[in-house]
């Protein structure tokens, strides 16, 4: 009598997962498409005029840049310096207020009854453009470059404050625990543990805000806040395109130079002098 091995149990086919539903992505695409179409339909745009834009750009570009008027260059450089000064003063005002307030808005530094209102204030400030803030300040301070600097400083508090508390919260807690274990207060923790670790990043953010202010200061000049933007607006209104071309060249050149200088300083802050020296030795 021969014994046969028992047959292995029959394998059941794996269950096929259900086909994912495409209803939600389809509805989302339909809604987004409808919003785009309604937005385009609500605009008073003659779509045939789009074909003439390249020719118009070439025409006015020729008027501005073929033979720029360099007679106003000294005044343009002076107004550019005023715009840079406006941007720098606005960045300083922004840092003076946003870093202390941003540190209070960070978890582990400020209490909840201080932290939550500050974060709400930063969100409100970020929602208001610099031009709107400048228009409000014009009724109080008048048409002066100080108005532009003040508008840049106030507008930057929202962004710089958010950067500050996010940077503080990303700092490792080892140094904070050590200061607290030594009996340090919250202020001492912020001064001796959080600030040294977050300072390079915050200074880099401050310089980046200065770069943003340089571009925005030209826009604020268009509404009368002074600087190169005010000069650009005046000559554009008078249709002196050769002078407008010269002013645009000065604006672009000055912005690129200041961006390069600020970027080099930011890289130096973030990399540190020791890293560069070590790289040269190696």
PDB file of C-alpha atoms in Angstrom:
ATOM      1  CA  UNK A   1       0.000   0.000   0.000  1.00  0.00           C
ATOM      2  CA  UNK A   2       1.485   3.249  -1.099  1.00  0.00           C
ATOM      3  CA  UNK A   3       0.956   6.454   0.769  1.00  0.00           C
ATOM      4  CA  UNK A   4       0.392   9.618  -1.222  1.00  0.00           C
ATOM      5  CA  UNK A   5       1.320  13.035   0.098  1.00  0.00           C
ATOM      6  CA  UNK A   6      -1.625  15.271   0.780  1.00  0.00           C
ATOM      7  CA  UNK A   7      -2.278  17.808  -1.907  1.00  0.00           C
ATOM      8  CA  UNK A   8      -1.472  21.427  -0.960  1.00  0.00           C
ATOM      9  CA  UNK A   9      -4.469  23.641  -0.490  1.00  0.00           C
ATOM     10  CA  UNK A  10      -5.574  25.405  -3.599  1.00  0.00           C
ATOM     11  CA  UNK A  11      -4.341  28.981  -3.792  1.00  0.00           C
ATOM     12  CA  UNK A  12      -6.967  31.595  -4.130  1.00  0.00           C
ATOM     13  CA  UNK A  13      -6.384  34.407  -6.581  1.00  0.00           C
ATOM     14  CA  UNK A  14      -5.446  37.658  -4.872  1.00  0.00           C
ATOM     15  CA  UNK A  15      -8.248  40.119  -4.608  1.00  0.00           C
ATOM     16  CA  UNK A  16      -8.058  42.810  -7.249  1.00  0.00           C
ATOM     17  CA  UNK A  17      -8.104  46.248  -5.637  1.00  0.00           C
ATOM     18  CA  UNK A  18     -11.007  48.384  -6.668  1.00  0.00           C
ATOM     19  CA  UNK A  19     -10.392  50.842  -9.433  1.00  0.00           C
ATOM     20  CA  UNK A  20      -9.757  54.275  -7.939  1.00  0.00           C
ATOM     21  CA  UNK A  21     -12.536  56.716  -8.468  1.00  0.00           C
ATOM     22  CA  UNK A  22     -11.815  59.626 -10.797  1.00  0.00           C
ATOM     23  CA  UNK A  23     -14.893  61.552  -9.738  1.00  0.00           C
ATOM     24  CA  UNK A  24     -13.151  64.015  -7.405  1.00  0.00           C
ATOM     25  CA  UNK A  25     -10.236  64.844  -9.793  1.00  0.00           C
ATOM     26  CA  UNK A  26     -12.706  65.246 -12.659  1.00  0.00           C
ATOM     27  CA  UNK A  27     -14.974  67.557 -10.671  1.00  0.00           C
ATOM     28  CA  UNK A  28     -11.959  69.559  -9.519  1.00  0.00           C
ATOM     29  CA  UNK A  29     -10.743  69.997 -13.101  1.00  0.00           C
ATOM     30  CA  UNK A  30     -14.232  71.023 -14.247  1.00  0.00           C
ATOM     31  CA  UNK A  31     -14.577  73.596 -11.446  1.00  0.00           C
ATOM     32  CA  UNK A  32     -11.108  75.054 -12.069  1.00  0.00           C
ATOM     33  CA  UNK A  33     -11.768  75.232 -15.800  1.00  0.00           C
ATOM     34  CA  UNK A  34     -15.125  76.940 -15.224  1.00  0.00           C
ATOM     35  CA  UNK A  35     -13.514  79.510 -12.922  1.00  0.00           C
ATOM     36  CA  UNK A  36     -10.822  80.268 -15.529  1.00  0.00           C
ATOM     37  CA  UNK A  37     -13.386  80.631 -18.311  1.00  0.00           C
ATOM     38  CA  UNK A  38     -15.647  82.861 -16.224  1.00  0.00           C
ATOM     39  CA  UNK A  39     -12.685  85.017 -15.224  1.00  0.00           C
ATOM     40  CA  UNK A  40     -11.629  85.422 -18.847  1.00  0.00           C
ATOM     41  CA  UNK A  41     -15.183  86.127 -19.965  1.00  0.00           C
ATOM     42  CA  UNK A  42     -15.593  88.834 -17.320  1.00  0.00           C
ATOM     43  CA  UNK A  43     -12.594  90.783 -18.577  1.00  0.00           C
ATOM     44  CA  UNK A  44     -13.151  93.526 -21.120  1.00  0.00           C
ATOM     45  CA  UNK A  45     -10.391  92.287 -23.425  1.00  0.00           C
ATOM     46  CA  UNK A  46     -10.242  92.440 -27.181  1.00  0.00           C
ATOM     47  CA  UNK A  47      -8.417  89.217 -27.883  1.00  0.00           C
ATOM     48  CA  UNK A  48      -7.513  90.284 -31.412  1.00  0.00           C
ATOM     49  CA  UNK A  49      -5.281  92.981 -29.911  1.00  0.00           C
ATOM     50  CA  UNK A  50      -2.977  90.296 -28.530  1.00  0.00           C
ATOM     51  CA  UNK A  51      -1.599  89.833 -32.035  1.00  0.00           C
ATOM     52  CA  UNK A  52      -0.395  93.441 -32.093  1.00  0.00           C
ATOM     53  CA  UNK A  53       1.519  93.225 -28.781  1.00  0.00           C
ATOM     54  CA  UNK A  54       4.843  91.988 -30.250  1.00  0.00           C
ATOM     55  CA  UNK A  55       4.882  94.849 -32.763  1.00  0.00           C
ATOM     56  CA  UNK A  56       4.065  97.418 -30.069  1.00  0.00           C
ATOM     57  CA  UNK A  57       6.785  96.062 -27.787  1.00  0.00           C
ATOM     58  CA  UNK A  58       9.312  96.311 -30.608  1.00  0.00           C
ATOM     59  CA  UNK A  59       8.175  99.866 -31.442  1.00  0.00           C
ATOM     60  CA  UNK A  60       8.443 101.254 -27.903  1.00  0.00           C
ATOM     61  CA  UNK A  61      11.585  99.258 -27.201  1.00  0.00           C
ATOM     62  CA  UNK A  62      13.178 100.957 -30.190  1.00  0.00           C
ATOM     63  CA  UNK A  63      12.109 104.378 -28.922  1.00  0.00           C
ATOM     64  CA  UNK A  64      13.546 103.698 -25.457  1.00  0.00           C
ATOM     65  CA  UNK A  65      16.759 101.794 -26.060  1.00  0.00           C
ATOM     66  CA  UNK A  66      18.115 102.633 -29.522  1.00  0.00           C
ATOM     67  CA  UNK A  67      19.267 106.108 -28.473  1.00  0.00           C
ATOM     68  CA  UNK A  68      18.748 106.659 -24.712  1.00  0.00           C
ATOM     69  CA  UNK A  69      18.975 110.193 -23.356  1.00  0.00           C
ATOM     70  CA  UNK A  70      21.910 110.226 -20.934  1.00  0.00           C
ATOM     71  CA  UNK A  71      21.570 113.931 -20.041  1.00  0.00           C
ATOM     72  CA  UNK A  72      19.450 113.056 -17.000  1.00  0.00           C
ATOM     73  CA  UNK A  73      21.861 110.372 -15.755  1.00  0.00           C
ATOM     74  CA  UNK A  74      23.219 112.368 -12.744  1.00  0.00           C
ATOM     75  CA  UNK A  75      19.708 113.002 -11.466  1.00  0.00           C
ATOM     76  CA  UNK A  76      18.747 109.381 -12.178  1.00  0.00           C
ATOM     77  CA  UNK A  77      21.683 108.166 -10.064  1.00  0.00           C
ATOM     78  CA  UNK A  78      20.652 110.503  -7.245  1.00  0.00           C
ATOM     79  CA  UNK A  79      17.068 109.243  -7.321  1.00  0.00           C
ATOM     80  CA  UNK A  80      18.321 105.659  -7.468  1.00  0.00           C
ATOM     81  CA  UNK A  81      20.362 106.293  -4.333  1.00  0.00           C
ATOM     82  CA  UNK A  82      17.231 107.641  -2.655  1.00  0.00           C
ATOM     83  CA  UNK A  83      15.364 104.474  -3.594  1.00  0.00           C
ATOM     84  CA  UNK A  84      18.183 102.322  -2.183  1.00  0.00           C
ATOM     85  CA  UNK A  85      18.228 104.424   0.992  1.00  0.00           C
ATOM     86  CA  UNK A  86      14.470 104.029   1.250  1.00  0.00           C
ATOM     87  CA  UNK A  87      14.814 100.259   0.880  1.00  0.00           C
ATOM     88  CA  UNK A  88      17.624 100.058   3.440  1.00  0.00           C
ATOM     89  CA  UNK A  89      15.792 102.180   6.015  1.00  0.00           C
ATOM     90  CA  UNK A  90      12.672 100.074   5.516  1.00  0.00           C
ATOM     91  CA  UNK A  91      14.676  96.884   6.028  1.00  0.00           C
ATOM     92  CA  UNK A  92      16.188  98.245   9.265  1.00  0.00           C
ATOM     93  CA  UNK A  93      12.767  99.261  10.607  1.00  0.00           C
ATOM     94  CA  UNK A  94      11.445  95.832   9.657  1.00  0.00           C
ATOM     95  CA  UNK A  95      14.236  94.007  11.504  1.00  0.00           C
ATOM     96  CA  UNK A  96      13.991  96.159  14.628  1.00  0.00           C
ATOM     97  CA  UNK A  97      10.328  95.281  15.104  1.00  0.00           C
ATOM     98  CA  UNK A  98       9.879  91.905  13.442  1.00  0.00           C
ATOM     99  CA  UNK A  99      12.672  89.934  15.159  1.00  0.00           C
ATOM    100  CA  UNK A 100      11.621  90.667  18.766  1.00  0.00           C
ATOM    101  CA  UNK A 101       7.938  90.199  17.919  1.00  0.00           C
ATOM    102  CA  UNK A 102       8.681  87.080  15.883  1.00  0.00           C
ATOM    103  CA  UNK A 103      10.599  85.529  18.764  1.00  0.00           C
ATOM    104  CA  UNK A 104       7.641  86.180  21.064  1.00  0.00           C
ATOM    105  CA  UNK A 105       5.403  84.442  18.522  1.00  0.00           C
ATOM    106  CA  UNK A 106       7.488  81.240  18.599  1.00  0.00           C
ATOM    107  CA  UNK A 107       6.455  78.163  20.579  1.00  0.00           C
ATOM    108  CA  UNK A 108       8.350  77.868  23.822  1.00  0.00           C
ATOM    109  CA  UNK A 109       9.128  81.592  24.016  1.00  0.00           C
ATOM    110  CA  UNK A 110       5.921  83.596  24.205  1.00  0.00           C
ATOM    111  CA  UNK A 111       2.745  82.517  26.017  1.00  0.00           C
ATOM    112  CA  UNK A 112      -0.284  81.549  23.966  1.00  0.00           C
ATOM    113  CA  UNK A 113      -2.134  84.794  24.698  1.00  0.00           C
ATOM    114  CA  UNK A 114       0.787  86.692  23.124  1.00  0.00           C
ATOM    115  CA  UNK A 115       1.768  84.194  20.447  1.00  0.00           C
ATOM    116  CA  UNK A 116      -1.626  83.759  18.772  1.00  0.00           C
ATOM    117  CA  UNK A 117      -2.451  87.492  18.357  1.00  0.00           C
ATOM    118  CA  UNK A 118       1.041  88.177  17.005  1.00  0.00           C
ATOM    119  CA  UNK A 119       0.702  85.458  14.387  1.00  0.00           C
ATOM    120  CA  UNK A 120      -2.665  86.867  13.407  1.00  0.00           C
ATOM    121  CA  UNK A 121      -1.124  90.338  13.113  1.00  0.00           C
ATOM    122  CA  UNK A 122       1.627  89.012  10.869  1.00  0.00           C
ATOM    123  CA  UNK A 123      -0.968  87.325   8.650  1.00  0.00           C
ATOM    124  CA  UNK A 124      -2.983  90.551   8.330  1.00  0.00           C
ATOM    125  CA  UNK A 125       0.104  92.581   7.424  1.00  0.00           C
ATOM    126  CA  UNK A 126       1.128  90.033   4.787  1.00  0.00           C
ATOM    127  CA  UNK A 127      -2.321  90.317   3.225  1.00  0.00           C
ATOM    128  CA  UNK A 128      -1.944  94.075   2.604  1.00  0.00           C
ATOM    129  CA  UNK A 129       0.317  95.109  -0.325  1.00  0.00           C
ATOM    130  CA  UNK A 130       3.030  97.712   0.175  1.00  0.00           C
ATOM    131  CA  UNK A 131       1.289 100.099  -2.224  1.00  0.00           C
ATOM    132  CA  UNK A 132      -1.888 100.079  -0.146  1.00  0.00           C
ATOM    133  CA  UNK A 133       0.075 100.759   3.043  1.00  0.00           C
ATOM    134  CA  UNK A 134       1.887 103.626   1.314  1.00  0.00           C
ATOM    135  CA  UNK A 135      -1.408 105.125   0.117  1.00  0.00           C
ATOM    136  CA  UNK A 136      -2.727 105.055   3.681  1.00  0.00           C
ATOM    137  CA  UNK A 137       0.442 106.644   5.050  1.00  0.00           C
ATOM    138  CA  UNK A 138       0.392 109.359   2.379  1.00  0.00           C
ATOM    139  CA  UNK A 139      -2.543 110.985   4.136  1.00  0.00           C
ATOM    140  CA  UNK A 140      -0.437 111.341   7.299  1.00  0.00           C
ATOM    141  CA  UNK A 141       3.189 111.780   6.252  1.00  0.00           C
ATOM    142  CA  UNK A 142       2.759 113.296   2.777  1.00  0.00           C
ATOM    143  CA  UNK A 143       4.653 112.652  -0.444  1.00  0.00           C
ATOM    144  CA  UNK A 144       8.122 111.996   0.964  1.00  0.00           C
ATOM    145  CA  UNK A 145      10.680 109.184   0.683  1.00  0.00           C
ATOM    146  CA  UNK A 146      10.136 108.578   4.399  1.00  0.00           C
ATOM    147  CA  UNK A 147       6.612 107.456   3.528  1.00  0.00           C
ATOM    148  CA  UNK A 148       8.027 104.816   1.214  1.00  0.00           C
ATOM    149  CA  UNK A 149      10.566 103.666   3.813  1.00  0.00           C
ATOM    150  CA  UNK A 150       7.868 103.438   6.476  1.00  0.00           C
ATOM    151  CA  UNK A 151       5.572 101.493   4.139  1.00  0.00           C
ATOM    152  CA  UNK A 152       8.373  99.048   3.290  1.00  0.00           C
ATOM    153  CA  UNK A 153       9.201  98.612   6.962  1.00  0.00           C
ATOM    154  CA  UNK A 154       5.617  97.946   8.009  1.00  0.00           C
ATOM    155  CA  UNK A 155       4.922  95.621   5.080  1.00  0.00           C
ATOM    156  CA  UNK A 156       8.056  93.613   5.797  1.00  0.00           C
ATOM    157  CA  UNK A 157       7.117  92.950   9.427  1.00  0.00           C
ATOM    158  CA  UNK A 158       4.534  90.363   8.382  1.00  0.00           C
ATOM    159  CA  UNK A 159       6.954  88.283   6.319  1.00  0.00           C
ATOM    160  CA  UNK A 160      10.033  88.788   8.481  1.00  0.00           C
ATOM    161  CA  UNK A 161       8.070  88.012  11.643  1.00  0.00           C
ATOM    162  CA  UNK A 162       6.833  84.733  10.147  1.00  0.00           C
ATOM    163  CA  UNK A 163      10.375  83.832   9.086  1.00  0.00           C
ATOM    164  CA  UNK A 164      11.577  84.632  12.601  1.00  0.00           C
ATOM    165  CA  UNK A 165       9.239  82.393  14.581  1.00  0.00           C
ATOM    166  CA  UNK A 166       9.581  79.562  12.069  1.00  0.00           C
ATOM    167  CA  UNK A 167      13.374  79.788  12.313  1.00  0.00           C
ATOM    168  CA  UNK A 168      13.254  79.872  16.127  1.00  0.00           C
ATOM    169  CA  UNK A 169      10.986  76.830  16.204  1.00  0.00           C
ATOM    170  CA  UNK A 170      13.332  74.891  13.915  1.00  0.00           C
ATOM    171  CA  UNK A 171      16.295  75.339  16.280  1.00  0.00           C
ATOM    172  CA  UNK A 172      17.295  72.141  18.088  1.00  0.00           C
ATOM    173  CA  UNK A 173      16.210  72.092  21.722  1.00  0.00           C
ATOM    174  CA  UNK A 174      19.468  70.821  23.219  1.00  0.00           C
ATOM    175  CA  UNK A 175      20.860  74.258  24.017  1.00  0.00           C
ATOM    176  CA  UNK A 176      17.472  75.448  25.302  1.00  0.00           C
ATOM    177  CA  UNK A 177      17.215  72.474  27.661  1.00  0.00           C
ATOM    178  CA  UNK A 178      20.737  73.143  28.917  1.00  0.00           C
ATOM    179  CA  UNK A 179      19.949  76.784  29.727  1.00  0.00           C
ATOM    180  CA  UNK A 180      16.706  75.824  31.433  1.00  0.00           C
ATOM    181  CA  UNK A 181      18.495  73.107  33.431  1.00  0.00           C
ATOM    182  CA  UNK A 182      20.919  75.763  34.638  1.00  0.00           C
ATOM    183  CA  UNK A 183      18.003  77.810  35.949  1.00  0.00           C
ATOM    184  CA  UNK A 184      17.672  80.202  33.029  1.00  0.00           C
ATOM    185  CA  UNK A 185      14.465  82.118  32.423  1.00  0.00           C
ATOM    186  CA  UNK A 186      12.602  82.294  29.114  1.00  0.00           C
ATOM    187  CA  UNK A 187      14.376  85.519  28.227  1.00  0.00           C
ATOM    188  CA  UNK A 188      17.759  83.957  28.971  1.00  0.00           C
ATOM    189  CA  UNK A 189      16.865  80.906  26.880  1.00  0.00           C
ATOM    190  CA  UNK A 190      15.977  83.180  23.966  1.00  0.00           C
ATOM    191  CA  UNK A 191      19.181  85.195  24.401  1.00  0.00           C
ATOM    192  CA  UNK A 192      21.759  82.471  25.011  1.00  0.00           C
ATOM    193  CA  UNK A 193      20.267  79.402  23.284  1.00  0.00           C
ATOM    194  CA  UNK A 194      17.858  80.418  20.519  1.00  0.00           C
ATOM    195  CA  UNK A 195      19.372  83.651  19.220  1.00  0.00           C
ATOM    196  CA  UNK A 196      22.932  82.370  18.561  1.00  0.00           C
ATOM    197  CA  UNK A 197      21.564  79.428  16.573  1.00  0.00           C
ATOM    198  CA  UNK A 198      18.984  81.436  14.615  1.00  0.00           C
ATOM    199  CA  UNK A 199      20.959  84.660  14.040  1.00  0.00           C
ATOM    200  CA  UNK A 200      22.673  83.636  10.740  1.00  0.00           C
ATOM    201  CA  UNK A 201      19.399  82.610   9.153  1.00  0.00           C
ATOM    202  CA  UNK A 202      17.588  85.706  10.399  1.00  0.00           C
ATOM    203  CA  UNK A 203      20.316  88.020   9.107  1.00  0.00           C
ATOM    204  CA  UNK A 204      20.161  86.261   5.758  1.00  0.00           C
ATOM    205  CA  UNK A 205      16.384  86.763   5.667  1.00  0.00           C
ATOM    206  CA  UNK A 206      16.864  90.448   6.536  1.00  0.00           C
ATOM    207  CA  UNK A 207      19.228  90.940   3.592  1.00  0.00           C
ATOM    208  CA  UNK A 208      16.810  89.125   1.333  1.00  0.00           C
ATOM    209  CA  UNK A 209      14.093  91.501   2.500  1.00  0.00           C
ATOM    210  CA  UNK A 210      16.382  94.387   1.556  1.00  0.00           C
ATOM    211  CA  UNK A 211      16.631  92.963  -1.967  1.00  0.00           C
ATOM    212  CA  UNK A 212      12.832  92.829  -2.163  1.00  0.00           C
ATOM    213  CA  UNK A 213      12.582  96.404  -0.888  1.00  0.00           C
ATOM    214  CA  UNK A 214      14.841  97.680  -3.674  1.00  0.00           C
ATOM    215  CA  UNK A 215      12.413  96.397  -6.303  1.00  0.00           C
ATOM    216  CA  UNK A 216       9.345  97.532  -4.396  1.00  0.00           C
ATOM    217  CA  UNK A 217      10.747 101.037  -3.792  1.00  0.00           C
ATOM    218  CA  UNK A 218      10.633 101.680  -7.543  1.00  0.00           C
ATOM    219  CA  UNK A 219       6.943 100.755  -7.546  1.00  0.00           C
ATOM    220  CA  UNK A 220       6.218 103.010  -4.570  1.00  0.00           C
ATOM    221  CA  UNK A 221       7.830 105.882  -6.440  1.00  0.00           C
ATOM    222  CA  UNK A 222       5.120 105.566  -9.079  1.00  0.00           C
ATOM    223  CA  UNK A 223       2.530 106.751  -6.537  1.00  0.00           C
ATOM    224  CA  UNK A 224       4.629 109.704  -5.400  1.00  0.00           C
ATOM    225  CA  UNK A 225       6.743 108.244  -2.616  1.00  0.00           C
ATOM    226  CA  UNK A 226       9.950 109.532  -4.226  1.00  0.00           C
ATOM    227  CA  UNK A 227      12.977 107.843  -5.676  1.00  0.00           C
ATOM    228  CA  UNK A 228      13.640 106.571  -9.177  1.00  0.00           C
ATOM    229  CA  UNK A 229      10.066 105.346  -9.538  1.00  0.00           C
ATOM    230  CA  UNK A 230       8.725 108.891  -9.232  1.00  0.00           C
ATOM    231  CA  UNK A 231      11.091 110.092 -11.928  1.00  0.00           C
ATOM    232  CA  UNK A 232      10.173 107.147 -14.137  1.00  0.00           C
ATOM    233  CA  UNK A 233       6.472 107.881 -13.745  1.00  0.00           C
ATOM    234  CA  UNK A 234       6.892 111.554 -14.662  1.00  0.00           C
ATOM    235  CA  UNK A 235       8.851 110.936 -17.861  1.00  0.00           C
ATOM    236  CA  UNK A 236       6.494 108.136 -18.873  1.00  0.00           C
ATOM    237  CA  UNK A 237       3.524 110.492 -18.546  1.00  0.00           C
ATOM    238  CA  UNK A 238       5.296 113.029 -20.775  1.00  0.00           C
ATOM    239  CA  UNK A 239       6.106 110.273 -23.335  1.00  0.00           C
ATOM    240  CA  UNK A 240       9.835 111.036 -23.291  1.00  0.00           C
ATOM    241  CA  UNK A 241      10.737 107.480 -24.217  1.00  0.00           C
ATOM    242  CA  UNK A 242      14.472 108.038 -24.674  1.00  0.00           C
ATOM    243  CA  UNK A 243      14.720 109.241 -21.061  1.00  0.00           C
ATOM    244  CA  UNK A 244      12.486 106.376 -19.901  1.00  0.00           C
ATOM    245  CA  UNK A 245      14.863 103.913 -21.560  1.00  0.00           C
ATOM    246  CA  UNK A 246      17.830 105.425 -19.742  1.00  0.00           C
ATOM    247  CA  UNK A 247      15.967 105.227 -16.433  1.00  0.00           C
ATOM    248  CA  UNK A 248      15.088 101.567 -17.002  1.00  0.00           C
ATOM    249  CA  UNK A 249      18.732 100.769 -17.739  1.00  0.00           C
ATOM    250  CA  UNK A 250      19.773 102.491 -14.493  1.00  0.00           C
ATOM    251  CA  UNK A 251      17.092 100.651 -12.492  1.00  0.00           C
ATOM    252  CA  UNK A 252      18.053  97.239 -13.864  1.00  0.00           C
ATOM    253  CA  UNK A 253      21.789  97.845 -13.420  1.00  0.00           C
ATOM    254  CA  UNK A 254      21.424  99.166  -9.860  1.00  0.00           C
ATOM    255  CA  UNK A 255      19.135  96.287  -8.881  1.00  0.00           C
ATOM    256  CA  UNK A 256      21.527  93.679 -10.254  1.00  0.00           C
ATOM    257  CA  UNK A 257      24.512  95.259  -8.478  1.00  0.00           C
ATOM    258  CA  UNK A 258      22.723  95.428  -5.123  1.00  0.00           C
ATOM    259  CA  UNK A 259      21.446  91.859  -5.535  1.00  0.00           C
ATOM    260  CA  UNK A 260      24.973  90.638  -6.209  1.00  0.00           C
ATOM    261  CA  UNK A 261      26.380  92.434  -3.154  1.00  0.00           C
ATOM    262  CA  UNK A 262      23.551  91.303  -0.893  1.00  0.00           C
ATOM    263  CA  UNK A 263      23.775  87.748  -2.199  1.00  0.00           C
ATOM    264  CA  UNK A 264      27.514  87.610  -1.500  1.00  0.00           C
ATOM    265  CA  UNK A 265      26.953  88.838   2.056  1.00  0.00           C
ATOM    266  CA  UNK A 266      24.173  86.309   2.605  1.00  0.00           C
ATOM    267  CA  UNK A 267      26.365  83.461   1.386  1.00  0.00           C
ATOM    268  CA  UNK A 268      29.147  84.633   3.693  1.00  0.00           C
ATOM    269  CA  UNK A 269      26.772  84.663   6.658  1.00  0.00           C
ATOM    270  CA  UNK A 270      25.317  81.224   5.942  1.00  0.00           C
ATOM    271  CA  UNK A 271      28.594  79.486   5.043  1.00  0.00           C
ATOM    272  CA  UNK A 272      30.721  81.139   7.706  1.00  0.00           C
ATOM    273  CA  UNK A 273      34.256  82.399   7.507  1.00  0.00           C
ATOM    274  CA  UNK A 274      35.669  79.170   8.944  1.00  0.00           C
ATOM    275  CA  UNK A 275      34.251  77.047   6.134  1.00  0.00           C
ATOM    276  CA  UNK A 276      35.752  79.304   3.488  1.00  0.00           C
ATOM    277  CA  UNK A 277      39.156  79.360   5.159  1.00  0.00           C
ATOM    278  CA  UNK A 278      39.132  75.570   5.492  1.00  0.00           C
ATOM    279  CA  UNK A 279      38.250  75.248   1.810  1.00  0.00           C
ATOM    280  CA  UNK A 280      41.192  77.415   0.845  1.00  0.00           C
ATOM    281  CA  UNK A 281      43.554  75.337   2.980  1.00  0.00           C
ATOM    282  CA  UNK A 282      42.336  72.094   1.449  1.00  0.00           C
TER     283      UNK A 282
END
